[in-house]
Coordinates of C-alpha atoms in Angstrom, one line a residue:
X810 CA 0.0 0.1 0.1
X811 CA 1.3 3.4 -0.9
X812 CA 1.2 5.8 1.9
X813 CA 0.7 9.6 1.5
X814 CA 3.2 11.3 3.6
X815 CA 1.0 14.7 3.1
X816 CA -1.8 13.2 4.9
X817 CA -2.0 13.6 8.9
X818 CA -2.4 9.9 9.4
X819 CA 0.5 8.9 7.3
X820 CA 2.4 11.6 9.1
X821 CA 1.7 9.9 12.3
X822 CA 2.8 6.4 11.0
X823 CA 5.9 7.7 9.7
X824 CA 6.6 9.0 13.0
X825 CA 5.2 6.2 15.5
X826 CA 5.4 2.9 12.7
X827 CA 3.2 1.2 10.5
X828 CA 1.6 -0.4 13.5
X829 CA -0.1 2.9 14.4
X830 CA -1.5 3.3 10.8
X831 CA -2.8 -0.3 10.9
X832 CA -4.4 0.6 14.1
X833 CA -5.8 4.0 13.1
X834 CA -7.5 2.3 9.5
X835 CA -8.9 -0.4 11.8
X836 CA -10.6 2.3 13.9
X837 CA -11.7 3.9 11.0
X838 CA -13.0 0.9 9.5
X839 CA -14.8 0.0 12.9
X840 CA -16.3 3.1 12.7
X841 CA -17.8 2.6 9.5
X842 CA -15.3 4.9 7.6
X843 CA -14.0 2.9 4.5
X844 CA -12.3 6.1 2.8
X845 CA -9.9 7.9 5.0
X846 CA -9.0 10.1 2.2
X847 CA -9.6 10.5 -1.4
X848 CA -6.2 9.0 -2.5
X849 CA -7.2 5.5 -0.7
X850 CA -10.8 5.4 -2.6
X851 CA -9.7 3.7 -5.4
X852 CA -8.1 0.5 -6.2
X853 CA -5.0 -0.3 -8.3
X854 CA -6.6 -1.2 -11.3
X855 CA -8.9 2.0 -10.7
X856 CA -5.6 4.1 -10.9
X857 CA -4.2 2.3 -14.0
X858 CA -7.4 2.8 -15.6
X859 CA -7.3 6.6 -15.0
X860 CA -3.9 6.8 -16.2
X861 CA -4.5 5.0 -19.2
X862 CA -7.9 7.1 -20.0
X863 CA -5.9 10.3 -19.8
X864 CA -3.4 9.2 -22.4
X865 CA -6.6 8.2 -24.5
X866 CA -8.2 11.6 -24.1
X867 CA -4.8 13.2 -25.1
X868 CA -4.0 11.2 -27.9
X869 CA -7.4 11.5 -29.5
X870 CA -7.1 15.4 -29.1
X871 CA -3.9 15.2 -31.1
X872 CA -5.1 12.6 -33.7
X873 CA -8.1 15.3 -34.1
X874 CA -5.7 18.1 -34.7
X875 CA -3.7 15.8 -37.3
X876 CA -7.0 15.0 -39.1
X877 CA -7.9 18.7 -39.4
X878 CA -4.5 19.4 -41.3
X879 CA -3.7 16.2 -43.1
X880 CA -7.2 14.7 -44.1
X881 CA -8.2 15.2 -48.1
X882 CA -11.9 14.9 -47.2
X883 CA -14.2 17.0 -45.6
X884 CA -15.5 14.2 -43.6
X885 CA -12.4 13.5 -41.8
X886 CA -11.4 16.9 -41.5
X887 CA -14.9 17.4 -39.7
X888 CA -14.5 14.2 -37.4
X889 CA -11.1 15.4 -36.5
X890 CA -12.4 18.6 -35.3
X891 CA -15.0 16.7 -33.4
X892 CA -12.5 14.4 -32.0
X893 CA -10.5 17.4 -30.7
X894 CA -13.3 19.2 -28.9
X895 CA -14.9 15.7 -27.7
X896 CA -11.9 14.4 -26.1
X897 CA -11.2 17.7 -24.4
X898 CA -14.2 17.9 -22.7
X899 CA -13.7 14.3 -21.6
X900 CA -10.0 15.0 -20.6
X901 CA -11.5 17.9 -18.2
X902 CA -14.2 15.7 -16.7
X903 CA -11.2 12.8 -16.4
X904 CA -9.1 15.4 -14.4
X905 CA -12.0 16.8 -12.2
X906 CA -12.6 12.9 -10.8
X907 CA -8.7 12.2 -10.7
X908 CA -8.6 15.5 -8.7
X909 CA -11.1 14.6 -6.3
X910 CA -9.7 10.9 -6.0
X911 CA -6.0 12.4 -5.3
X912 CA -4.6 10.7 -8.5
X913 CA -2.4 13.1 -10.3
X914 CA -2.4 12.7 -14.2
X915 CA 0.2 13.0 -16.5
X916 CA 0.1 15.9 -19.2
X917 CA 2.4 14.2 -21.5
X918 CA 1.9 11.4 -24.1
X919 CA 3.7 8.1 -23.7
X920 CA 6.2 6.8 -26.1
X921 CA 4.0 4.3 -27.6
X922 CA 1.4 6.9 -28.4
X923 CA 3.9 9.3 -29.3
X924 CA 5.2 6.8 -32.1
X925 CA 1.5 6.4 -33.4
X926 CA 1.1 10.4 -33.9
X927 CA 4.7 10.3 -35.7
X928 CA 3.2 7.6 -37.9
X929 CA 0.4 10.0 -39.0
X930 CA 2.0 12.8 -39.7
X931 CA 4.3 11.2 -42.1
X932 CA 1.7 9.0 -43.9
X933 CA 1.5 10.0 -47.6
X934 CA -1.4 12.5 -48.0
X935 CA -3.4 10.3 -50.5
X936 CA -3.4 7.3 -47.8
X937 CA -4.0 9.5 -44.8
X938 CA -8.0 9.3 -44.7
X939 CA -8.1 5.5 -45.2
X940 CA -5.2 5.2 -42.8
X941 CA -6.6 7.1 -40.1
X942 CA -10.1 5.8 -40.2
X943 CA -8.9 2.2 -40.2
X944 CA -6.7 3.2 -37.1
X945 CA -9.9 4.9 -35.3
X946 CA -12.1 1.9 -35.7
X947 CA -9.2 0.0 -34.0
X948 CA -8.7 2.3 -31.3
X949 CA -12.8 2.8 -30.4
X950 CA -12.9 -1.3 -30.4
X951 CA -10.1 -0.9 -27.7
X952 CA -11.5 1.8 -26.0
X953 CA -15.1 0.4 -25.5
X954 CA -13.5 -2.7 -24.0
X955 CA -11.5 -0.9 -21.5
X956 CA -14.4 1.4 -20.7
X957 CA -16.7 -1.4 -20.4
X958 CA -14.3 -3.0 -17.7
X959 CA -14.0 0.7 -15.9
X960 CA -18.0 0.8 -15.5
X961 CA -17.9 -2.1 -13.4
X962 CA -15.3 -0.4 -10.9
X963 CA -16.5 -0.4 -7.3
X964 CA -15.4 3.6 -7.1
X965 CA -18.6 5.6 -8.1
X966 CA -17.0 8.5 -9.6
X967 CA -14.9 6.1 -11.9
X968 CA -18.2 3.8 -12.5
X969 CA -20.0 7.0 -13.5
X970 CA -17.4 8.6 -15.8
X971 CA -16.8 5.0 -17.7
X972 CA -20.6 4.7 -18.4
X973 CA -21.2 8.1 -19.3
X974 CA -18.2 8.1 -21.8
X975 CA -19.3 4.6 -23.1
X976 CA -22.3 6.0 -24.5
X977 CA -20.4 8.9 -26.4
X978 CA -17.8 6.1 -27.5
X979 CA -20.3 3.9 -28.8
X980 CA -21.8 7.1 -30.7
X981 CA -18.3 7.9 -31.9
X982 CA -17.6 4.5 -33.1
X983 CA -20.9 4.4 -35.3
X984 CA -19.9 7.5 -36.9
X985 CA -16.5 6.3 -37.8
X986 CA -17.8 3.1 -38.8
X987 CA -20.1 5.0 -41.2
X988 CA -17.0 6.8 -42.5
X989 CA -15.2 3.5 -42.7
X990 CA -18.2 1.9 -44.8
X991 CA -18.3 5.1 -47.1
X992 CA -14.7 4.6 -48.1
X993 CA -12.9 7.4 -46.3

């Protein structure tokens, strides 16, 4: 278990030993208080989901910007504009939740996501739209699987965020699949 040394209970435990911390948590649990601080209110899988989701929200904004610039058809440019704004809003909601839970999220993309971006900035223009749509179709399948899992979280904030986002992700997926079937 990670101990937040900024929290007063953790400072007492650091000074008096971990046994005191266990005793304090035992008292809190016995008193019916299951979440001592926001930092203790999510599981490791919830924290992993939050860290993963912020990467997705940032990446999709960047992919939207790339599509606005490189797309050859108006429909794919419009999709880029939509992705940028939609994922900007989702990022804002995600950061609010993570802040309430005491989870600090990165502002930077992972090396994997940066490689994806570089690939899309270097695709020949004639192939961009088809490659972009194909990539988004795969991404949205992946996103939905992970958000479905998070929708079962014990943490009500994460569960609600994931459930709400699933509705939007499924609508987005339909829009992207429509473009794929139209041959973009």
